[in-house]
Coordinates of C-alpha atoms and ligand atoms in Angstrom, one line a residue:
M909 CA 62.5 -210.3 -19.8
S910 CA 62.0 -208.2 -16.4
T911 CA 64.3 -205.7 -16.7
Q912 CA 64.2 -204.8 -13.2
A913 CA 67.6 -206.8 -11.0
E914 CA 64.7 -207.8 -8.1
G915 CA 67.2 -210.5 -6.9
L916 CA 69.3 -208.3 -6.1
K917 CA 68.4 -207.6 -2.1
R918 CA 68.4 -204.6 -0.4
R919 CA 71.7 -204.4 1.5
T920 CA 73.1 -202.3 5.0
G921 CA 76.6 -202.8 4.5
P922 CA 79.2 -201.4 2.2
D923 CA 78.8 -199.7 -1.0
I924 CA 78.9 -201.9 -3.4
A925 CA 81.3 -199.6 -5.6
D926 CA 83.4 -198.4 -2.1
F927 CA 83.4 -201.6 -0.1
Y928 CA 86.6 -199.9 1.9
D929 CA 84.7 -196.8 2.5
I930 CA 87.5 -194.9 0.4
R931 CA 85.1 -191.7 0.1
S932 CA 85.3 -191.3 3.5
M933 CA 89.8 -190.8 3.2
L934 CA 89.0 -187.8 0.5
S935 CA 88.6 -184.1 0.9
D936 CA 84.9 -182.5 0.2
E937 CA 87.1 -180.7 -2.8
E938 CA 87.7 -184.4 -3.7
R939 CA 84.6 -186.0 -3.0
Q940 CA 83.0 -183.0 -5.1
V941 CA 85.1 -182.7 -8.1
Q942 CA 84.3 -186.5 -7.9
E943 CA 81.0 -185.5 -7.9
S944 CA 80.6 -183.1 -10.4
V945 CA 83.3 -185.2 -13.2
G946 CA 80.5 -188.6 -12.5
Q947 CA 77.6 -186.6 -13.1
F948 CA 79.0 -185.0 -16.5
V949 CA 80.2 -188.1 -17.1
D950 CA 76.5 -190.5 -16.5
Q951 CA 74.6 -186.8 -18.8
E952 CA 76.8 -186.2 -21.0
V953 CA 78.9 -189.6 -21.8
I954 CA 77.8 -192.3 -21.2
P955 CA 74.3 -191.9 -23.2
I956 CA 76.4 -190.9 -26.5
I957 CA 80.1 -193.2 -26.9
G958 CA 78.3 -196.5 -27.5
E959 CA 77.6 -194.9 -30.8
A960 CA 80.8 -193.4 -31.1
F961 CA 82.5 -196.4 -30.3
D962 CA 80.3 -198.4 -32.8
K963 CA 81.4 -195.1 -35.5
H964 CA 84.9 -195.2 -34.8
V965 CA 84.5 -191.3 -34.2
F966 CA 85.9 -189.7 -30.9
P967 CA 83.6 -187.1 -29.5
D968 CA 84.9 -184.0 -30.3
Q969 CA 81.2 -182.6 -28.8
L970 CA 82.8 -182.8 -25.7
V971 CA 85.9 -181.0 -25.7
P972 CA 84.8 -177.4 -25.0
E973 CA 82.8 -179.5 -21.9
L974 CA 85.9 -181.0 -20.0
G975 CA 87.6 -177.2 -20.7
K976 CA 84.6 -175.8 -18.2
L977 CA 85.0 -178.4 -16.0
G978 CA 88.3 -178.0 -15.9
V979 CA 89.5 -181.1 -16.0
F980 CA 93.3 -180.9 -18.9
G981 CA 95.8 -179.6 -16.2
C982 CA 93.7 -179.9 -13.3
N983 CA 96.6 -180.8 -11.2
L984 CA 98.5 -177.5 -12.5
E985 CA 99.7 -174.5 -11.0
G986 CA 98.2 -171.1 -12.3
Y987 CA 98.2 -170.2 -16.8
E988 CA 94.7 -170.9 -16.0
C989 CA 94.8 -174.3 -14.7
A990 CA 93.1 -175.5 -11.5
G991 CA 96.5 -175.8 -9.2
L992 CA 94.0 -179.2 -7.9
N993 CA 96.3 -181.9 -6.0
N994 CA 97.3 -185.0 -7.5
V995 CA 94.4 -187.5 -5.7
V996 CA 92.1 -184.8 -8.0
Y997 CA 93.0 -185.3 -11.1
G998 CA 92.5 -189.6 -9.7
L999 CA 89.5 -189.3 -9.1
V1000 CA 88.4 -187.5 -12.6
C1001 CA 90.2 -189.7 -14.6
Q1002 CA 88.3 -192.8 -13.1
E1003 CA 85.0 -190.8 -12.8
L1004 CA 86.1 -189.8 -17.2
E1005 CA 86.7 -193.9 -17.3
R1006 CA 83.8 -195.3 -15.8
G1007 CA 82.5 -193.5 -19.1
D1008 CA 85.1 -194.7 -21.8
S1009 CA 88.7 -195.5 -21.6
G1010 CA 89.1 -192.8 -25.2
L1011 CA 87.6 -190.1 -23.3
R1012 CA 89.6 -190.6 -19.8
S1013 CA 93.0 -191.0 -23.1
F1014 CA 91.8 -187.1 -24.5
V1015 CA 92.4 -185.9 -20.7
S1016 CA 95.5 -187.5 -20.9
V1017 CA 97.1 -187.0 -23.4
Q1018 CA 95.9 -183.5 -23.1
G1019 CA 96.6 -183.0 -19.8
S1020 CA 100.3 -185.6 -18.8
L1021 CA 102.4 -185.5 -21.7
C1022 CA 101.0 -182.5 -24.0
M1023 CA 100.1 -179.4 -20.7
W1024 CA 103.2 -181.2 -17.9
P1025 CA 105.5 -181.2 -20.3
I1026 CA 105.0 -177.8 -21.4
Y1027 CA 104.5 -176.7 -17.7
T1028 CA 108.0 -178.7 -16.1
Y1029 CA 110.5 -178.2 -19.3
G1030 CA 109.1 -175.4 -21.1
T1031 CA 109.9 -171.3 -20.9
E1032 CA 107.9 -169.1 -19.7
E1033 CA 107.1 -168.1 -23.4
Q1034 CA 105.9 -171.7 -24.6
K1035 CA 103.6 -171.6 -21.2
Q1036 CA 102.5 -168.2 -22.3
R1037 CA 102.1 -169.1 -25.6
W1038 CA 100.2 -172.8 -25.5
L1039 CA 99.2 -173.2 -21.6
P1040 CA 95.7 -171.9 -21.1
G1041 CA 94.5 -172.3 -24.3
M1042 CA 95.1 -176.2 -23.5
A1043 CA 93.2 -175.7 -20.5
K1044 CA 90.5 -174.5 -21.8
G1045 CA 90.6 -177.6 -24.5
E1046 CA 90.5 -174.7 -26.9
L1047 CA 93.9 -175.3 -28.6
I1048 CA 94.7 -179.6 -28.3
G1049 CA 98.0 -181.5 -27.6
C1050 CA 99.1 -185.5 -29.1
F1051 CA 102.6 -186.4 -27.6
G1052 CA 105.6 -188.5 -30.3
L1053 CA 107.4 -190.5 -28.7
T1054 CA 106.5 -194.4 -30.2
E1055 CA 107.3 -195.2 -33.2
P1056 CA 107.1 -198.0 -36.1
D1057 CA 109.5 -200.1 -34.8
G1058 CA 108.9 -200.5 -31.6
G1059 CA 107.6 -198.6 -29.0
S1060 CA 109.0 -200.3 -24.6
D1061 CA 111.9 -199.7 -26.4
P1062 CA 112.3 -195.5 -27.2
G1063 CA 115.7 -195.2 -26.5
T1064 CA 116.4 -196.2 -30.0
M1065 CA 114.3 -194.0 -32.2
R1066 CA 115.3 -193.3 -35.4
T1067 CA 113.4 -189.8 -35.8
K1068 CA 116.0 -186.9 -35.8
A1069 CA 116.6 -183.9 -35.3
V1070 CA 120.2 -181.4 -36.8
R1071 CA 120.6 -178.1 -35.7
D1072 CA 120.6 -175.6 -38.9
G1073 CA 121.8 -172.0 -37.2
D1074 CA 118.8 -170.7 -35.1
D1075 CA 116.5 -173.6 -36.4
W1076 CA 116.0 -178.0 -36.1
I1077 CA 115.5 -180.4 -38.8
I1078 CA 113.2 -183.3 -38.1
N1079 CA 113.0 -185.4 -40.3
G1080 CA 111.3 -189.6 -39.0
A1081 CA 107.8 -191.1 -37.9
K1082 CA 105.6 -191.6 -35.5
M1083 CA 103.2 -193.7 -34.9
W1084 CA 100.7 -194.8 -33.0
I1085 CA 99.8 -191.2 -31.1
T1086 CA 96.2 -190.3 -29.5
N1087 CA 95.2 -187.6 -31.2
G1088 CA 97.8 -187.1 -33.8
T1089 CA 95.1 -185.7 -36.6
I1090 CA 93.4 -183.1 -34.6
A1091 CA 96.0 -181.3 -32.3
D1092 CA 97.8 -177.8 -32.9
V1093 CA 100.1 -178.7 -31.1
A1094 CA 102.9 -182.2 -31.0
I1095 CA 105.7 -182.9 -28.4
V1096 CA 108.1 -184.4 -30.8
W1097 CA 110.3 -186.7 -29.0
A1098 CA 113.9 -187.0 -31.2
D1099 CA 116.7 -187.6 -31.5
T1100 CA 120.2 -185.6 -31.1
E1101 CA 123.8 -185.3 -31.3
E1102 CA 123.5 -183.8 -27.9
G1103 CA 120.8 -186.5 -27.5
I1104 CA 116.6 -188.0 -27.1
R1105 CA 115.0 -183.8 -27.0
G1106 CA 111.1 -182.6 -27.0
F1107 CA 110.1 -180.3 -29.9
L1108 CA 106.9 -178.7 -30.3
V1109 CA 105.7 -179.4 -33.9
E1110 CA 103.1 -176.8 -34.8
K1111 CA 100.2 -178.1 -37.3
D1112 CA 101.1 -176.0 -40.0
M1113 CA 104.8 -176.2 -40.3
P1114 CA 105.9 -177.4 -43.7
G1115 CA 106.4 -180.9 -44.0
Y1116 CA 104.6 -182.5 -41.1
T1117 CA 101.9 -184.8 -41.3
T1118 CA 99.1 -186.7 -39.9
R1119 CA 97.1 -189.7 -41.3
D1120 CA 94.4 -192.0 -38.9
I1121 CA 95.2 -195.4 -38.2
P1122 CA 91.5 -196.5 -39.5
R1123 CA 90.3 -200.5 -37.9
K1124 CA 91.0 -200.1 -34.3
M1125 CA 89.1 -202.7 -32.4
S1126 CA 89.7 -200.9 -28.7
L1127 CA 89.4 -197.1 -28.3
R1128 CA 86.7 -196.3 -30.9
A1129 CA 86.1 -193.3 -29.5
S1130 CA 89.4 -191.7 -29.6
W1131 CA 92.0 -191.0 -32.4
T1132 CA 94.8 -192.4 -32.7
S1133 CA 97.2 -191.6 -36.0
E1134 CA 100.7 -191.7 -37.4
L1135 CA 102.9 -188.4 -37.4
F1136 CA 105.5 -188.3 -40.5
F1137 CA 108.0 -185.1 -40.8
E1138 CA 110.2 -184.7 -43.9
G1139 CA 112.6 -181.3 -43.8
V1140 CA 110.4 -179.9 -40.7
R1141 CA 112.4 -177.1 -39.5
V1142 CA 111.4 -175.6 -36.2
P1143 CA 113.0 -173.2 -34.4
D1144 CA 114.7 -173.6 -31.8
S1145 CA 112.3 -171.4 -29.1
N1146 CA 110.4 -174.8 -30.0
R1147 CA 111.9 -177.2 -28.2
L1148 CA 111.4 -178.4 -24.7
P1149 CA 115.2 -176.4 -23.0
G1150 CA 114.2 -178.8 -19.7
A1151 CA 113.7 -181.8 -21.0
K1152 CA 117.5 -184.1 -21.9
G1153 CA 117.7 -187.6 -22.4
L1154 CA 115.2 -190.3 -22.6
A1155 CA 114.5 -189.1 -18.8
G1156 CA 112.1 -186.2 -20.5
P1157 CA 109.6 -188.1 -22.4
L1158 CA 109.6 -190.8 -19.3
G1159 CA 109.0 -187.9 -16.3
C1160 CA 105.7 -187.8 -18.6
L1161 CA 104.9 -190.8 -18.9
T1162 CA 105.2 -191.9 -15.5
Q1163 CA 102.3 -188.5 -14.1
A1164 CA 100.0 -189.7 -17.6
R1165 CA 100.5 -193.8 -16.0
Y1166 CA 99.5 -192.2 -12.6
G1167 CA 96.4 -191.2 -13.9
I1168 CA 96.1 -194.5 -15.7
T1169 CA 96.0 -196.7 -12.6
W1170 CA 92.9 -194.6 -11.6
G1171 CA 91.5 -194.8 -14.9
A1172 CA 90.8 -198.5 -15.0
I1173 CA 89.4 -198.7 -11.4
G1174 CA 86.5 -196.2 -13.3
A1175 CA 86.2 -199.1 -16.3
A1176 CA 86.5 -202.1 -14.5
I1177 CA 83.6 -200.9 -11.5
A1178 CA 81.8 -199.9 -15.0
C1179 CA 81.5 -203.1 -15.8
Y1180 CA 80.8 -205.3 -12.4
K1181 CA 78.0 -203.1 -12.0
E1182 CA 76.4 -203.8 -15.1
A1183 CA 77.0 -207.4 -14.7
L1184 CA 75.5 -207.2 -10.8
E1185 CA 72.8 -205.3 -12.0
F1186 CA 72.0 -208.1 -14.8
A1187 CA 72.8 -211.3 -12.0
G1188 CA 69.4 -210.0 -9.9
Y1189 CA 67.3 -210.0 -12.7
R1190 CA 68.4 -213.2 -15.1
K1191 CA 66.7 -216.4 -14.0
L1192 CA 68.3 -219.3 -14.7
F1193 CA 67.0 -223.1 -13.3
G1194 CA 64.8 -221.3 -11.2
R1195 CA 66.7 -218.4 -9.8
T1196 CA 68.4 -215.6 -10.4
L1197 CA 71.9 -215.6 -11.7
A1198 CA 72.9 -214.1 -8.3
E1199 CA 71.5 -216.2 -5.4
T1200 CA 74.4 -218.6 -7.7
Q1201 CA 77.2 -219.7 -5.6
T1202 CA 79.7 -219.3 -8.3
I1203 CA 78.0 -215.9 -9.5
Q1204 CA 78.7 -214.4 -5.9
L1205 CA 82.1 -216.0 -6.2
R1206 CA 83.3 -213.7 -9.8
L1207 CA 80.9 -210.9 -8.4
A1208 CA 82.9 -211.4 -5.0
D1209 CA 86.6 -211.6 -7.0
M1210 CA 85.0 -208.8 -8.8
A1211 CA 85.0 -206.5 -5.3
R1212 CA 87.6 -207.4 -4.4
R1213 CA 90.4 -206.6 -7.1
I1214 CA 88.3 -203.5 -7.2
T1215 CA 88.8 -202.6 -4.0
T1216 CA 92.8 -203.4 -4.2
A1217 CA 92.8 -201.0 -6.9
Q1218 CA 91.7 -198.5 -4.9
L1219 CA 93.5 -198.4 -1.7
L1220 CA 96.6 -198.7 -4.1
S1221 CA 95.9 -195.7 -6.1
L1222 CA 95.0 -193.8 -3.3
Q1223 CA 98.3 -193.8 -1.3
L1224 CA 100.2 -193.6 -4.6
G1225 CA 98.2 -190.4 -4.6
R1226 CA 98.7 -189.2 -1.3
L1227 CA 102.5 -190.4 -2.0
K1228 CA 102.7 -187.9 -5.1
D1229 CA 100.9 -185.1 -3.2
Q1230 CA 104.2 -185.8 -0.8
G1231 CA 106.1 -185.7 -3.6
T1232 CA 107.8 -189.4 -2.6
M1233 CA 106.2 -191.6 -5.1
H1234 CA 108.8 -193.7 -7.5
H1235 CA 108.0 -194.2 -11.0
S1236 CA 108.6 -197.9 -10.1
Q1237 CA 105.0 -197.6 -7.7
V1238 CA 103.4 -196.2 -10.8
S1239 CA 104.2 -199.2 -12.8
L1240 CA 102.7 -201.7 -10.0
A1241 CA 99.2 -199.9 -10.2
K1242 CA 98.7 -199.4 -13.7
W1243 CA 100.4 -203.7 -13.5
N1244 CA 97.3 -204.1 -11.0
N1245 CA 95.2 -202.0 -11.6
V1246 CA 95.2 -202.4 -15.6
R1247 CA 95.2 -206.4 -15.0
A1248 CA 92.2 -206.3 -12.5
A1249 CA 90.2 -204.4 -15.2
L1250 CA 90.7 -206.0 -17.7
D1251 CA 89.8 -209.3 -15.8
I1252 CA 86.7 -207.5 -14.9
A1253 CA 85.6 -206.4 -17.9
R1254 CA 86.6 -210.1 -19.8
D1255 CA 84.4 -211.8 -17.0
A1256 CA 81.9 -209.2 -17.4
R1257 CA 81.5 -210.1 -20.7
D1258 CA 81.2 -213.1 -20.7
L1259 CA 78.3 -213.4 -17.4
L1260 CA 76.2 -211.5 -19.7
G1261 CA 75.9 -214.0 -22.0
A1262 CA 75.2 -213.3 -25.6
G1263 CA 73.8 -210.2 -24.6
G1264 CA 77.6 -209.5 -24.2
V1265 CA 78.5 -209.0 -27.3
T1266 CA 77.2 -206.3 -27.8
T1267 CA 77.5 -203.1 -27.4
D1268 CA 74.4 -202.7 -26.1
H1269 CA 75.7 -203.7 -23.2
H1270 CA 79.3 -201.3 -21.5
A1271 CA 81.0 -204.7 -20.9
I1272 CA 82.7 -205.4 -24.8
R1273 CA 83.3 -201.8 -24.7
H1274 CA 85.4 -201.2 -22.1
M1275 CA 87.1 -205.0 -22.2
L1276 CA 87.9 -203.7 -25.3
N1277 CA 89.8 -200.6 -24.2
L1278 CA 91.6 -201.9 -21.9
E1279 CA 93.3 -204.5 -24.5
S1280 CA 95.1 -200.7 -25.4
V1281 CA 95.5 -199.4 -22.1
I1282 CA 97.5 -202.8 -21.0
T1283 CA 100.1 -201.8 -23.7
Y1284 CA 100.2 -198.7 -24.2
E1285 CA 101.6 -196.3 -21.4
G1286 CA 104.3 -199.0 -20.5
T1287 CA 102.9 -202.9 -21.2
E1288 CA 102.3 -205.2 -18.5
T1289 CA 105.2 -207.2 -19.1
I1290 CA 108.1 -204.1 -19.3
H1291 CA 106.1 -202.5 -16.2
Q1292 CA 107.0 -205.8 -14.1
L1293 CA 110.2 -205.4 -15.5
V1294 CA 109.9 -201.8 -14.1
I1295 CA 109.6 -203.8 -10.6
G1296 CA 111.9 -206.7 -10.8
R1297 CA 115.1 -204.0 -11.7
E1298 CA 113.5 -202.2 -8.6
L1299 CA 114.1 -205.6 -7.1
T1300 CA 117.5 -206.7 -8.3
G1301 CA 119.6 -203.4 -9.8
H1302 CA 119.5 -205.8 -12.5
A1303 CA 118.4 -204.1 -16.2
A1304 CA 116.3 -207.5 -17.4
F1305 CA 115.3 -205.1 -20.4
Ligands
FAD2378 C1 95.7 -197.0 -28.8 C2 97.1 -196.5 -28.7 C3 97.2 -194.6 -28.3 C4 98.6 -194.7 -28.0 N1 98.7 -193.8 -27.7 C5 100.1 -193.5 -28.0 C6 100.4 -191.9 -28.2 O1 99.4 -190.8 -28.0 N2 101.8 -191.6 -27.2 C7 102.8 -192.0 -27.3 O2 104.2 -192.0 -28.1 N3 102.3 -194.1 -28.3 C8 101.2 -194.4 -27.7 N4 101.0 -195.4 -27.3 C9 101.7 -196.8 -28.0 C10 101.9 -197.7 -26.8 O3 103.1 -196.6 -26.4 C11 102.8 -198.8 -27.6 O4 102.1 -199.3 -28.4 C12 103.6 -199.7 -26.8 O5 104.6 -198.8 -25.8 C13 104.0 -201.0 -27.2 O6 105.0 -200.7 -28.3 P1 104.1 -201.6 -29.0 O7 103.4 -201.5 -29.6 O8 105.6 -201.2 -30.3 O9 104.6 -202.8 -29.0 P2 106.7 -203.9 -28.7 O10 107.6 -202.6 -27.5 O11 107.3 -203.8 -30.2 O12 106.4 -205.3 -27.8 C14 105.8 -205.9 -28.2 C15 104.9 -207.4 -26.8 O13 107.1 -206.9 -26.6 C16 106.9 -207.3 -25.7 N5 108.3 -206.7 -25.0 C17 109.0 -205.7 -24.9 N6 110.5 -206.0 -24.6 C18 109.9 -207.5 -24.2 C19 111.4 -207.5 -23.1 N7 112.7 -207.4 -22.6 N8 111.0 -208.6 -22.5 C20 110.2 -208.9 -23.0 N9 109.1 -209.5 -23.8 C21 108.8 -207.3 -24.6 C22 106.2 -206.1 -25.2 O14 105.6 -206.1 -23.4 C23 105.0 -206.6 -26.3 O15 104.0 -207.5 -25.4 C24 99.6 -196.1 -27.7 C25 99.1 -196.8 -28.5 C26 97.8 -197.6 -28.5 C27 97.3 -198.8 -28.8

């Protein structure tokens, strides 16, 4: 079998993975960061990620390197964060997820779900204590919102924090928490007499335990955990004073979902390129797949959907940078881009034939990962309902 994509002729038109020349709309700094993270993914991530996925382990050797690259909380200012704009942060997510959704999830959780709330809702002391170490990847965070009884309706959470003098006593459990077992600090959302509040629960606090969820068929190169709180005593100085009510955790999720809209494009590009290359050398019925009409239709559809997703995310990033982004716009892009990526991954998997069912190819790994990405940070249905509420003024959920 030839492994050269001989059936793909040289083209002089648009870049196959940047059909509308998005690069020309980026600043030099945006392009440079994208390139350096892209190189890191090509050299350090893609060669090892299939095995990490097969073995169901997070490749933690990459964390210090990611810290040196400055990706953790890169859109925050000060506290040893890179202070870059939101388009750069999006491009970082895109490149990382071209490698694997698990790696991008790690960076999203660390930066958007843990560093961002400390930065936005925390005291100066909390920021000094946690942010510089987290920016370097020396300290790891997790974000505990979802509970076993249903993640789409976090307002009905059962985890409770009760005031006891200068402390709070937390009881309850969280489930499906990325990085839970390896985190030095958990941002835990709990119901109190005054409504939902956020607490920094540190890994050695008595009564706080964690355990990984085994047998996942998705995001296998990422730890997903359960958190348990049995009378955990947390000082009031570990409460995030700026977070009041459900708006606290939802604000964090808007940040992370924004990054996911970009990340999904990376996974889609990886699958589309793999399918295109395969179509160039797979010969059936006397011609390559690339020369076959229905295969071209499928590849053209992938290019169309990737291009649409790229334009959505870039404009979303520009809105975010100018401070006018609305959370329903993030919902639309998360729905569109993750749906596009999942459909592309499934189609690429099919186009690869039997070989596509093994992790020797990337498509099935991305496809399985994207089953989590379409569920977490608001399921596809919940994002559709958020947009419906925006259009009609009626909350149907
Ligand atoms: C790998 C992985 C990592 C995760 N990491 C984190 C993390 O770090 N931190 C964290 O807090 N959570 C995390 N999550 C949890 C994730 O956010 C939740 O799984 C998600 O919010 C959905 O909640 P659920 O699984 O309980 O599904 P449910 O809320 O029980 O939903 C079940 C189904 O019902 C549908 N549905 C719900 N409400 C309605 C409605 N009103 N109308 C119509 N349909 C509806 C949903 O769309 C879904 O299809 C993670 C999940 C996964 C899989």
